Every structure is written in structure tokens, then in C-alpha cells.
PDB file of C-alpha atoms in Angstrom:
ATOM      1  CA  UNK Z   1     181.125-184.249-147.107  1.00  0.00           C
ATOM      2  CA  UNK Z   2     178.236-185.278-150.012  1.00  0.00           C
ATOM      3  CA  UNK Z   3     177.653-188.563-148.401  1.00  0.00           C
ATOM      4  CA  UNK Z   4     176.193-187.364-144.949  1.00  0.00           C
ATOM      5  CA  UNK Z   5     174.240-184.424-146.306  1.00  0.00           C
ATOM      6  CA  UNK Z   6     172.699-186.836-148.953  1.00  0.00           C
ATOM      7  CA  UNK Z   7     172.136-189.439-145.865  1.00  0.00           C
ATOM      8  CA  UNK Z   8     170.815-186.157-144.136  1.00  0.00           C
ATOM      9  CA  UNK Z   9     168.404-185.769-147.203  1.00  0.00           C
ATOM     10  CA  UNK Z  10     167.031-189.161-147.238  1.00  0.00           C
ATOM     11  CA  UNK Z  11     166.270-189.026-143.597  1.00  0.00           C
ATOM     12  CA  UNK Z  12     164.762-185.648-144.232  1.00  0.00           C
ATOM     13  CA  UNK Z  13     162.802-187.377-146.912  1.00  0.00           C
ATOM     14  CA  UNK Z  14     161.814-190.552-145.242  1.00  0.00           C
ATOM     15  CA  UNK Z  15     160.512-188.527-141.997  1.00  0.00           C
ATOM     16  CA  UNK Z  16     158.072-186.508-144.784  1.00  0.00           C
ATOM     17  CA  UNK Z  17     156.795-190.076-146.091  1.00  0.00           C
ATOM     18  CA  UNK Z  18     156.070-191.660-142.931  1.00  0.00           C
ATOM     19  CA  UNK Z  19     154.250-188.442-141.943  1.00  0.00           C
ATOM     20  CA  UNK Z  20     151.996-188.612-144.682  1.00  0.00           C
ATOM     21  CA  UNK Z  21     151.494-191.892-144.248  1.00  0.00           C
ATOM     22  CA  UNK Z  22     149.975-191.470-140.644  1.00  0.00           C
ATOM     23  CA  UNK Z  23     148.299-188.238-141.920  1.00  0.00           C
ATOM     24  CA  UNK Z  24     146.555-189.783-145.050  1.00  0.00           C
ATOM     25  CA  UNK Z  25     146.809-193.521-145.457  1.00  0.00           C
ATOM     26  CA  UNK Z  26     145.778-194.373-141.650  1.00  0.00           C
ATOM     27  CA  UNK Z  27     142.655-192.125-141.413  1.00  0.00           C
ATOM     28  CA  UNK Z  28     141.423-193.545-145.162  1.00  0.00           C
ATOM     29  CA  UNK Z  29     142.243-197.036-143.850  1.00  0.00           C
ATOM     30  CA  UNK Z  30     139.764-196.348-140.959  1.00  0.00           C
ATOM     31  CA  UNK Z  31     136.962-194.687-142.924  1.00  0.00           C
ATOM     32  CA  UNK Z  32     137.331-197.462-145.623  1.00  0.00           C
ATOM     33  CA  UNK Z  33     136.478-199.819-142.525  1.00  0.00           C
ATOM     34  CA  UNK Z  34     133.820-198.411-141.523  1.00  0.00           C
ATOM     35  CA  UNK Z  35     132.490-198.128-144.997  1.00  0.00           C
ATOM     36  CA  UNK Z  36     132.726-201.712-145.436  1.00  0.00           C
ATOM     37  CA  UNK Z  37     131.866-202.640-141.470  1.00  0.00           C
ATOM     38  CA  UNK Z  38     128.663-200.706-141.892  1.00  0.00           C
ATOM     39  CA  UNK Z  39     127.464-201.132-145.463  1.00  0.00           C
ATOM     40  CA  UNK Z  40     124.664-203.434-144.894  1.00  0.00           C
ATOM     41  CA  UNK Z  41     124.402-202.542-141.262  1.00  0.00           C
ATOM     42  CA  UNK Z  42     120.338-202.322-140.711  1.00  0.00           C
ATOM     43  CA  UNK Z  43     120.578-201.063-136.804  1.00  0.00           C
ATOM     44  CA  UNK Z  44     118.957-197.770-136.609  1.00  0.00           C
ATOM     45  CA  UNK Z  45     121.596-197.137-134.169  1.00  0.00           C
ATOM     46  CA  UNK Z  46     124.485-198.042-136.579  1.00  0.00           C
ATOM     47  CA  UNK Z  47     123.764-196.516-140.126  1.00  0.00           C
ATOM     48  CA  UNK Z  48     125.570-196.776-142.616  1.00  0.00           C
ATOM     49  CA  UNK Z  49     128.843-194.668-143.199  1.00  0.00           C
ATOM     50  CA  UNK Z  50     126.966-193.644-146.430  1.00  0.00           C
ATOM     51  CA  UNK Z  51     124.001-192.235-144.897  1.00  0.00           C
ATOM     52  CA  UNK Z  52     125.783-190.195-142.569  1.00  0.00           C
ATOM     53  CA  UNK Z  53     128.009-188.794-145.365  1.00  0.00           C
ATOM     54  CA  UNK Z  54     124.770-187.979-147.495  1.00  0.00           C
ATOM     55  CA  UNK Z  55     122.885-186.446-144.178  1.00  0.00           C
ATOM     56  CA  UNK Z  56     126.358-184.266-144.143  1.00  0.00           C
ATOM     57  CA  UNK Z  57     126.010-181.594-146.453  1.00  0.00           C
ATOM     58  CA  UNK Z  58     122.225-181.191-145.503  1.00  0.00           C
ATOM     59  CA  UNK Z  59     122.497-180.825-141.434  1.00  0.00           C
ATOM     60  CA  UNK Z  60     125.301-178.736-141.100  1.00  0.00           C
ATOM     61  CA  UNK Z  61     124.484-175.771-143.425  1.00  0.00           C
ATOM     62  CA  UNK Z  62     126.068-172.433-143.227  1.00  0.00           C
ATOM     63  CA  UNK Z  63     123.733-171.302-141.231  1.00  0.00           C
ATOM     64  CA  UNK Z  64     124.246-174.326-138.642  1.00  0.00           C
ATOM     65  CA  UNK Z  65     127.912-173.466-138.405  1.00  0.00           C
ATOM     66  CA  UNK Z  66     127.346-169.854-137.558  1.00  0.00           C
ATOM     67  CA  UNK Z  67     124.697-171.209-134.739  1.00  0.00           C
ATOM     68  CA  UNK Z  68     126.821-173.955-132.983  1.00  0.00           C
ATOM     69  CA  UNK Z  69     129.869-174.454-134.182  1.00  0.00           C
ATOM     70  CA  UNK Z  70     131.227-170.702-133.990  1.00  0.00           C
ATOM     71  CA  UNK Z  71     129.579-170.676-130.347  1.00  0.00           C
ATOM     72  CA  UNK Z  72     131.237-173.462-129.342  1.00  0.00           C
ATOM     73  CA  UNK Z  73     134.788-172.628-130.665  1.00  0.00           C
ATOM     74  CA  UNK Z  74     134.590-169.057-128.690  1.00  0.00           C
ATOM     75  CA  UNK Z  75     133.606-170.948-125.616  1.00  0.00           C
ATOM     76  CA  UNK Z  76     136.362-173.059-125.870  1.00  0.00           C
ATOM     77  CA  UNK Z  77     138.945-170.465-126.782  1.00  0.00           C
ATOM     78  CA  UNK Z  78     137.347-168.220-123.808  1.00  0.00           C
ATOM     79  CA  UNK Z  79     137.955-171.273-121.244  1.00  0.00           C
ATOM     80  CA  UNK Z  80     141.227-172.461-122.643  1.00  0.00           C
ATOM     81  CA  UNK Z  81     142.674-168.954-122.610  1.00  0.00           C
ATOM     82  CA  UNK Z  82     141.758-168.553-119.001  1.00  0.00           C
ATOM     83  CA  UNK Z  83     143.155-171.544-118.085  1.00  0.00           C
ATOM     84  CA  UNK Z  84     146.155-171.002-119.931  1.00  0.00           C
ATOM     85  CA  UNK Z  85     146.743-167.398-118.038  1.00  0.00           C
ATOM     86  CA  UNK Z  86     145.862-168.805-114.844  1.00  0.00           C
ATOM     87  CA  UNK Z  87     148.225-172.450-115.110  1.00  0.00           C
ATOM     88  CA  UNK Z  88     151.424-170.638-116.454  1.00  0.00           C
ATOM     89  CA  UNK Z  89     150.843-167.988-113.954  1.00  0.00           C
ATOM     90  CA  UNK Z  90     150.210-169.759-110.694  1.00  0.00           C
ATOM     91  CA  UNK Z  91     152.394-172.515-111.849  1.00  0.00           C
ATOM     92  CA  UNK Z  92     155.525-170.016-112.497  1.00  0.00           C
ATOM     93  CA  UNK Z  93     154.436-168.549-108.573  1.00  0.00           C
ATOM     94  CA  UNK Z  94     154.725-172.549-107.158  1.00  0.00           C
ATOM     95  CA  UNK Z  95     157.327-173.236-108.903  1.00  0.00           C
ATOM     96  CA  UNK Z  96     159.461-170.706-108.034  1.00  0.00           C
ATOM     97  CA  UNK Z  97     158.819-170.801-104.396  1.00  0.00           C
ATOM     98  CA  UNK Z  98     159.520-174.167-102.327  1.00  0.00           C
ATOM     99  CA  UNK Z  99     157.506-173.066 -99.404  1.00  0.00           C
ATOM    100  CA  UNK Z 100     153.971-171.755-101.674  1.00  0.00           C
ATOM    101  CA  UNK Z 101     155.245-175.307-103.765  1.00  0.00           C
ATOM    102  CA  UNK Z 102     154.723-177.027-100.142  1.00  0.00           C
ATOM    103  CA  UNK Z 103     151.750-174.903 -99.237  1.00  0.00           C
ATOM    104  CA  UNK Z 104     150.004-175.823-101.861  1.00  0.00           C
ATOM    105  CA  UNK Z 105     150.712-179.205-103.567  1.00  0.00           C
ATOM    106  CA  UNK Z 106     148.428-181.274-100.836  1.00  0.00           C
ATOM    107  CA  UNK Z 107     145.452-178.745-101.976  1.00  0.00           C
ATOM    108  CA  UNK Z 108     146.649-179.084-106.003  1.00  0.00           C
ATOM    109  CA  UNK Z 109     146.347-183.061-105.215  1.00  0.00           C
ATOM    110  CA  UNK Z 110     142.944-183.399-103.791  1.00  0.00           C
ATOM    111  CA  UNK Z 111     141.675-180.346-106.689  1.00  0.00           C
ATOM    112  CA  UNK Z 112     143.316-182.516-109.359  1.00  0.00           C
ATOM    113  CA  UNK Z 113     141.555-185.930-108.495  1.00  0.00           C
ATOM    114  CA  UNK Z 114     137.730-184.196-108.720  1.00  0.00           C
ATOM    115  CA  UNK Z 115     136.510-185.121-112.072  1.00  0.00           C
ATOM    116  CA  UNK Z 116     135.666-181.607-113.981  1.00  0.00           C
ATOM    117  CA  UNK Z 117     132.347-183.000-114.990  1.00  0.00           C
ATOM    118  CA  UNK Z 118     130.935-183.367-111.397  1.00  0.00           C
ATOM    119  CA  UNK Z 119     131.833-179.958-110.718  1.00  0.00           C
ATOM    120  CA  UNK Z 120     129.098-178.744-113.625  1.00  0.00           C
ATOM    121  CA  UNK Z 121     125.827-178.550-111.217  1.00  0.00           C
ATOM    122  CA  UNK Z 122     127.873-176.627-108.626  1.00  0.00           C
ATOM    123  CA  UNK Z 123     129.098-174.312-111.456  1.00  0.00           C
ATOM    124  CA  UNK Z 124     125.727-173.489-112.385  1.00  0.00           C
ATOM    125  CA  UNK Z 125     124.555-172.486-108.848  1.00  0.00           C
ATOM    126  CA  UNK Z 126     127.575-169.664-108.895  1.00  0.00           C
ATOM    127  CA  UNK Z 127     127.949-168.854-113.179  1.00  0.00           C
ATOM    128  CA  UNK Z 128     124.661-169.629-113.698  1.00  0.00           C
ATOM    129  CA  UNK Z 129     123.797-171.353-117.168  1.00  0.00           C
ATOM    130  CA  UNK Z 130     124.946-169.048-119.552  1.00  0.00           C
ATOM    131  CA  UNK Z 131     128.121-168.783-121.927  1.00  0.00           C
ATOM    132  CA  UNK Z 132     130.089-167.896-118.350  1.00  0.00           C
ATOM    133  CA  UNK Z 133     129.215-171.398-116.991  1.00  0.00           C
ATOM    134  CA  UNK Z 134     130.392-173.020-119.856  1.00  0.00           C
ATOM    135  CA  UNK Z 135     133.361-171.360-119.684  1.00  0.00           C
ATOM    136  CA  UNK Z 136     134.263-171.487-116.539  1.00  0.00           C
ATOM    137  CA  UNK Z 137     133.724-175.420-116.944  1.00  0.00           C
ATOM    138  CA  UNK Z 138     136.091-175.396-119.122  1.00  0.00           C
ATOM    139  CA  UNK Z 139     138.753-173.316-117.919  1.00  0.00           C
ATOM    140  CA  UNK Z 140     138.112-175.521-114.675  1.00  0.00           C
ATOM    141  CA  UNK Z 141     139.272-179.095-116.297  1.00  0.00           C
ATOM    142  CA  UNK Z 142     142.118-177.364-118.722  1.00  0.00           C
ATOM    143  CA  UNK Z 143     144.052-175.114-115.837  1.00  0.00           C
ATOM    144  CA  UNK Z 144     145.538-178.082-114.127  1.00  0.00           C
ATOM    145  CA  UNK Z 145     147.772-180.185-116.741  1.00  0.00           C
ATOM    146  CA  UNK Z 146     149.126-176.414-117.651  1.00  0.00           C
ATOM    147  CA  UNK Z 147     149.298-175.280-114.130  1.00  0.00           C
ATOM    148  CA  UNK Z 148     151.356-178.984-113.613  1.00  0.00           C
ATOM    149  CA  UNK Z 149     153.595-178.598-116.262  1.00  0.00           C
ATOM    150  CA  UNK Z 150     154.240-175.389-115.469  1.00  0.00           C
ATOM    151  CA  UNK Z 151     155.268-176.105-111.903  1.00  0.00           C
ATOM    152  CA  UNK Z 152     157.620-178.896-113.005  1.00  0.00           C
ATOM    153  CA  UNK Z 153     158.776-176.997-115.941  1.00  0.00           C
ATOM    154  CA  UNK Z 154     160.057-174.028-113.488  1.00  0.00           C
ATOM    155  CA  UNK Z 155     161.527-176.575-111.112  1.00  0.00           C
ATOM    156  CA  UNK Z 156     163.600-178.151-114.019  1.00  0.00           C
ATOM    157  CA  UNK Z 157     165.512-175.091-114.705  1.00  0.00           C
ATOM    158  CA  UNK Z 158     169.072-175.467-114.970  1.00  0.00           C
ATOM    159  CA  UNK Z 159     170.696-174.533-111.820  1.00  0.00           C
ATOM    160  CA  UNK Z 160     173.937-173.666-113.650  1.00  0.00           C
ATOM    161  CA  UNK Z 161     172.241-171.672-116.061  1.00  0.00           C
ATOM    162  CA  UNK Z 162     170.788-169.947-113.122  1.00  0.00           C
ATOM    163  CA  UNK Z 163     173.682-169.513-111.135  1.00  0.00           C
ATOM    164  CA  UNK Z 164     175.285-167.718-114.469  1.00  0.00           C
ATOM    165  CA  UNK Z 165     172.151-165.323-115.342  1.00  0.00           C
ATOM    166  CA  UNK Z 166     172.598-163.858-111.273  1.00  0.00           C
ATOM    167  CA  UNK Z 167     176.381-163.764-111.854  1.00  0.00           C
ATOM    168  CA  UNK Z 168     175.336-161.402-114.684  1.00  0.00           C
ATOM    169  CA  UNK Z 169     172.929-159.362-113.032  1.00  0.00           C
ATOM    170  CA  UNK Z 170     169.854-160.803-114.941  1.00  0.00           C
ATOM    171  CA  UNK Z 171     167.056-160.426-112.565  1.00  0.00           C
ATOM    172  CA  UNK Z 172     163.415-159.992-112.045  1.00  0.00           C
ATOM    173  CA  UNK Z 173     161.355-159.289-115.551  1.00  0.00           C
ATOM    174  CA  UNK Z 174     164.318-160.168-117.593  1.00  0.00           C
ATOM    175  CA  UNK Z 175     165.191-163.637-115.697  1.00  0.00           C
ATOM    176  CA  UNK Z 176     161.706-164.653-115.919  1.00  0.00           C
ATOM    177  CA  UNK Z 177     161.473-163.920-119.290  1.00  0.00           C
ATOM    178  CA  UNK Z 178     164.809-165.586-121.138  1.00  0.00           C
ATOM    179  CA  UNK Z 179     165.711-168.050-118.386  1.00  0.00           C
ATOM    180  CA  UNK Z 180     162.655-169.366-116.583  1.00  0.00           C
ATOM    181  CA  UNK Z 181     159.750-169.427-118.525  1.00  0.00           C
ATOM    182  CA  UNK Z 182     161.348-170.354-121.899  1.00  0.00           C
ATOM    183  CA  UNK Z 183     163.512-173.108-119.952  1.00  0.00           C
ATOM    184  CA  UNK Z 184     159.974-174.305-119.258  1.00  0.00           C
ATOM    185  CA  UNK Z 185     158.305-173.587-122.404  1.00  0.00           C
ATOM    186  CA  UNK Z 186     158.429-177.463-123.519  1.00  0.00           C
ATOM    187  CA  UNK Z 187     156.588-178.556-120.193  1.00  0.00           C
ATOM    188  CA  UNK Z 188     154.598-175.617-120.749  1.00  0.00           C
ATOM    189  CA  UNK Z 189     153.002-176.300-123.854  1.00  0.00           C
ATOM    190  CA  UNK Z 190     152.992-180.138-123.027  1.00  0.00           C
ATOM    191  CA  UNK Z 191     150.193-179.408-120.642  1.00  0.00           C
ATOM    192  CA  UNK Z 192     148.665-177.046-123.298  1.00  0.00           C
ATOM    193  CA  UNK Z 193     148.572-179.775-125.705  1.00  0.00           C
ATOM    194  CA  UNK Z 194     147.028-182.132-122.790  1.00  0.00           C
ATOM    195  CA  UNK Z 195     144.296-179.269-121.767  1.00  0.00           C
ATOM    196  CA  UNK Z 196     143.218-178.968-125.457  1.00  0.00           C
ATOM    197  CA  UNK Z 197     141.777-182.356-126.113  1.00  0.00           C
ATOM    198  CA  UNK Z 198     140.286-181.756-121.885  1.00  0.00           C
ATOM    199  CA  UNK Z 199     138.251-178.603-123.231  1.00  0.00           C
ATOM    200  CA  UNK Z 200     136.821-180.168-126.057  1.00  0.00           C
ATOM    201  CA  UNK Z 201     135.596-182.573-124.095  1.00  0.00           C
ATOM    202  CA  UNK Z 202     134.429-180.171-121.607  1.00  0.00           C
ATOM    203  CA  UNK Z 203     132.557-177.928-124.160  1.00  0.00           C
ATOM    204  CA  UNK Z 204     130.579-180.759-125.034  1.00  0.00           C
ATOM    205  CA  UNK Z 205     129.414-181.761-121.748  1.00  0.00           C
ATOM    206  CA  UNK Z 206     129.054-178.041-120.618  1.00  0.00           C
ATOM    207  CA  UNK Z 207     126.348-177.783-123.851  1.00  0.00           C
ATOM    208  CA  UNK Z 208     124.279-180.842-122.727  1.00  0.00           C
ATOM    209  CA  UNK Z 209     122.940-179.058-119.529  1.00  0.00           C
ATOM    210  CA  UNK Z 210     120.774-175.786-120.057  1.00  0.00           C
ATOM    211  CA  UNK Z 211     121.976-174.838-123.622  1.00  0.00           C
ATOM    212  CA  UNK Z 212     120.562-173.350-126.503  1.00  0.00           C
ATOM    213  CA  UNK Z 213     123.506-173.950-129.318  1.00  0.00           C
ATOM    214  CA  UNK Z 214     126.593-175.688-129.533  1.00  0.00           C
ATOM    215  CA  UNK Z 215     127.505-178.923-131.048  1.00  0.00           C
ATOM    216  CA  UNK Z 216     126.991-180.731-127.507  1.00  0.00           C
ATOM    217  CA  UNK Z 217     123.871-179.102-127.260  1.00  0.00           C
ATOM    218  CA  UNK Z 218     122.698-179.945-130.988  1.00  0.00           C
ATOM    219  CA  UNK Z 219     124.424-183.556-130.943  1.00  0.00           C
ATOM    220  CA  UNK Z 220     121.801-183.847-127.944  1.00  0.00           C
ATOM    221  CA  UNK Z 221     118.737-182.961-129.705  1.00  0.00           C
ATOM    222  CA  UNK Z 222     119.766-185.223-132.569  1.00  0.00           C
ATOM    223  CA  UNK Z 223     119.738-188.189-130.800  1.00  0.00           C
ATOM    224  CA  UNK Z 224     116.408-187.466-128.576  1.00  0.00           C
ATOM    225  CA  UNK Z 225     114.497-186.718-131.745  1.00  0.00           C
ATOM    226  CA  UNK Z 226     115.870-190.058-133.168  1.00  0.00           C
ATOM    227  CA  UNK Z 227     117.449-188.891-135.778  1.00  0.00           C
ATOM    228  CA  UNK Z 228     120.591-191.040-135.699  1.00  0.00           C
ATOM    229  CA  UNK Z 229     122.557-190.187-138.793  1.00  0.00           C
ATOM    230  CA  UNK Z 230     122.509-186.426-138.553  1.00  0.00           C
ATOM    231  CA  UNK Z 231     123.467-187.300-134.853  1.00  0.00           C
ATOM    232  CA  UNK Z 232     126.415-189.171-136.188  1.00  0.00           C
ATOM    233  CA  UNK Z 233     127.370-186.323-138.371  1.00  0.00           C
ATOM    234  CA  UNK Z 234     127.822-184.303-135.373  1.00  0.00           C
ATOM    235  CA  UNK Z 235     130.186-186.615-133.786  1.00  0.00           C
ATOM    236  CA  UNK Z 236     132.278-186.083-137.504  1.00  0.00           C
ATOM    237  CA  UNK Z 237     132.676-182.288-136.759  1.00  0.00           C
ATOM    238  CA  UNK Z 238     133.583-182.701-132.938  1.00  0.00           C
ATOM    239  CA  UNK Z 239     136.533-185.101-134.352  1.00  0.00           C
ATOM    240  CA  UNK Z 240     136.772-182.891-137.274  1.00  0.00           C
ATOM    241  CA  UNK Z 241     137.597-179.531-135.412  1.00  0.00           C
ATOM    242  CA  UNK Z 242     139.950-181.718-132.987  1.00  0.00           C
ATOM    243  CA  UNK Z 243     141.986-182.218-135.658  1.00  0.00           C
ATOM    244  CA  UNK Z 244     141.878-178.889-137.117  1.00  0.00           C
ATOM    245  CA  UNK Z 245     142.415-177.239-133.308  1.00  0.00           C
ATOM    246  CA  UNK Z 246     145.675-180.124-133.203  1.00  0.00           C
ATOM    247  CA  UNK Z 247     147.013-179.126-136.574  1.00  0.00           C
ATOM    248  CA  UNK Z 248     146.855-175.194-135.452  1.00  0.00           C
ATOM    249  CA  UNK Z 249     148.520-175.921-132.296  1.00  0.00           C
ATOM    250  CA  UNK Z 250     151.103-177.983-133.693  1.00  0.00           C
ATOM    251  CA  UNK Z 251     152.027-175.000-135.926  1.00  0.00           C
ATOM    252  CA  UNK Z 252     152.324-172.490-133.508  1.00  0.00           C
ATOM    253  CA  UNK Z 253     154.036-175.041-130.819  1.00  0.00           C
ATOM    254  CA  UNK Z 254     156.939-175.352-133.942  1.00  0.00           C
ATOM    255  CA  UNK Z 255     156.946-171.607-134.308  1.00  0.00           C
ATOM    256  CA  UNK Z 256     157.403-170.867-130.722  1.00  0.00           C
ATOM    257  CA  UNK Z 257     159.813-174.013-129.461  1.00  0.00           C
ATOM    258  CA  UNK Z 258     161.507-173.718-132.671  1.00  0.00           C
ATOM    259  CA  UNK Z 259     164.677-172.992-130.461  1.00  0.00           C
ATOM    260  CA  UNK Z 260     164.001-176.412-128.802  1.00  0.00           C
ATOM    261  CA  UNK Z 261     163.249-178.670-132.077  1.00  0.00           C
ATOM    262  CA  UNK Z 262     166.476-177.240-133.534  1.00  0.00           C
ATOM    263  CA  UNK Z 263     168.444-178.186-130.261  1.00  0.00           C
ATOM    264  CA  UNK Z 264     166.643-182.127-130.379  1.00  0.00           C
ATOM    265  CA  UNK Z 265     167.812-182.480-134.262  1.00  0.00           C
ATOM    266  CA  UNK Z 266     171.301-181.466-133.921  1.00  0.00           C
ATOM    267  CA  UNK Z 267     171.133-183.493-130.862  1.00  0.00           C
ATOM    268  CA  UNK Z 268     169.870-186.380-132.407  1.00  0.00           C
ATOM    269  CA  UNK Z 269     172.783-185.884-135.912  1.00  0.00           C
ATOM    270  CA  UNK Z 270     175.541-185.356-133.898  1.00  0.00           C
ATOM    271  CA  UNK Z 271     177.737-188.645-133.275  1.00  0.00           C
TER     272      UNK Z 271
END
């Protein structure tokens, strides 16, 4: 009985290590490349690492953050939460329902292939170009990996499991509650993890037309006032809050599908 829970351990163990290694050694093997790749790097359009690190501290002062970062976080929480509502709804209504499913999918397609960006000047003419624009930009481009996912996460559910909860009378708020929606919870927050890295993207390009803050917005003015470096520094917060938005998610994704990650180990120990 020691030797497998000491084999156990070791995987346990070895799984930490490798982590670490992606979370720590592979981003300071990158930065120490670029450090060396641009040390004596005299294009105005390619300072050196060291610059921008200096020109850090200096551009994005408390005051900065308050002005464009904070904006741009609530306009991506604003979007992503709407599209978030509006995917795992809709998508729990398609997926439920084979004839809305048929209805709808050729109308889903042809939505899906229109590039969110080019939808930006017709946005404005309805929203505006205010903080609703922006979000509605975003919400646009994140609702359709959910919405997806969701659709083929409801689809997915385990007919005999389904067959057993109307044997025992579990219908309506209850059955899409326990059986439904947390049978599709993995698909589900697949597509959430897909739409987060869409509405970053999506904030920034919402900023560069007819703002006033934001990092898209400020990244903007860097780079038509010349000012390379600090506009390099803003591309280091955009990847900077990325991984701080992934890191967040990925703790509340092993909080909520903890249920699922338990059923995938034992899975993966048993013989």
C-alpha cells in the first residue's frame, strides 16, 4: 500500500516542478532573449529591453492606472459578462431544442465567420462612441465561442443520465440546474476561456477609434507621438493583465469544475 501512494507523491511532485518550470523558467528564458537580442539594437523602432524597463516605472504611474487601465478592465468585464449571459443562455435554448438548433445554426454560421473588428464602424452608428460601444464590441466577438460551447455542451448530455433524472421526476429548474448545465459546464467554460483572450483583443481595438483612455487608446498616442519605448511598455501591461485575467480564471475554473478535475485524476490513477 506505501509503494503506490509514494509513486502517487512523486507524480504529485513532478506535476508541481514541471509547472513551475513553464511558469518561471520559460518566461525568464524569453525576457533574457530579448535582453540579449536587443542590447545593442539602435532602431528607434526596436529599443532596447532596458529602455523600456527604465521608461516602466515612469509612464505608468498610479495615476495612469486609475486613467486607462481601470477603464479598460471594466469595459472588458462589462462586455465579457454580457456575452457570457447571453452565450450560456441562448446556447442552453439551441441546445435543448433540435428544431430552434436547426432554425438557427445556418444564421449562427454566417454571424460566426464576420470578423468582430469590421463590425466596429457599424457599432458606432447604433452605440455611438462611448463606453457602450466599446462594450458592445466586445460582448459582440466573446458571445459566440461561449454561445458554441454551450450548444455542444447541452447536446453532449448523457442520454442515460437523462433518461434516469425523468424516471425520478427531476424536471424543469432542477434538471437544468444538476443535469444539463453542469454536464456542460466543461464546454462551457472552454468557450469562456476562448472569449477571454477575444475581449482583450477587442478592448484594444474598440479604444483605437474615438477614445479618450484605455490602454488601446494610450498605446495609440504613444506611438503617433514617437515615443517608442513608453509605447512598448504598454504592450508589457496588455500581456501583463492577460496573464493576470488567465491566472484568475484558472482559479475559479478549478473551484467550479472541481467535480470534473477530481473525476479526470481518478480516471487517469485507476488501472
Amino acid at each position: 500500500m506505501g509503494v503506490p501512494s509514494g509513486r502517487a507523491a512523486s507524480r504529485a511532485w513532478g506535476q508541481v516542478l514541471l509547472r513551475l518550470v513553464f511558469v518561471v523558467a520559460l518566461p525568464a528564458v524569453l525576457v533574457t532573449v530579448w535582453w540579449v537580442a536587443s542590447a545593442g539594437s539602435t532602431d528607434v523602432y526596436w529599443p532596447p529591453l532596458r529602455r523600456i524597463l527604465e521608461a516602466f516605472p515612469e509612464v505608468w504611474t498610479a495615476d495612469r492606472l486609475r486613467g486607462d487601465v481601470l477603464p479598460s478592465v471594466l469595459r472588458l468585464g462589462g462586455g465579457y459578462a454580457l456575452a457570457a449571459v447571453l452565450g450560456v443562455v441562448l446556447g442552453t435554448v439551441i441546445g435543448s431544442h433540435r428544431r430552434v438548433r436547426a432554425a438557427c445554426e445556418p444564421v449562427l454560421e454566417f454571424l460566426r465567420a464576420v470578423p468582430p473588428p469590421v463590425l466596429v464602424p457599424v457599432i458606432m452608428l447604433f452605440a455611438g462612441i462611448g463606453d457602450t460601444m466599446k462594450v458592445t464590441v466586445i460582448a459582440s466577438g466573446c458571445v459566440w465561442p461561449i454561445l458554441l460551447n454551450t450548444v455542444e455542451g447541452v447536446r453532449a448530455v448523457d442520454p442515460v443520465m437523462a433518461e434516469t433524472a425523468r424516471s425520478y421526476g427531476i424536471t424543469g429548474t432542477a434538471r437544468l440546474r444538476h443535469l444539463v448545465l453542469r454536464s456542460a459546464s466543461p464546454q462551457i467554460f472552454a468557450g469562456l476561456r476562448q472569449a477571454l483572450s477575444i475581449g482583450i483583443i477587442l478592448m484594444v481595438i474598440s479604444e483605437m477609434f474615438a477614445a479618450s483612455n484605455g490602454i488601446g487608446f494610450t498605446i495609440v498616442q504613444f506611438q503617433r507621438s514617437f515615443a517608442i519605448p513608453d509605447m512598448w511598455t504598454g504592450i508589457l501591461v496588455l500581456g501583463l493583465l492577460g496573464f493576470l485575467l488567465s491566472v484568475v480564471f484558472r482559479l475559479v475554473e478549478r473551484r467550479v469544475l472541481g467535480w470534473y478535475h477530481g473525476l479526470r485524476a481518478s480516471a487517469r490513477r485507476s488501472p
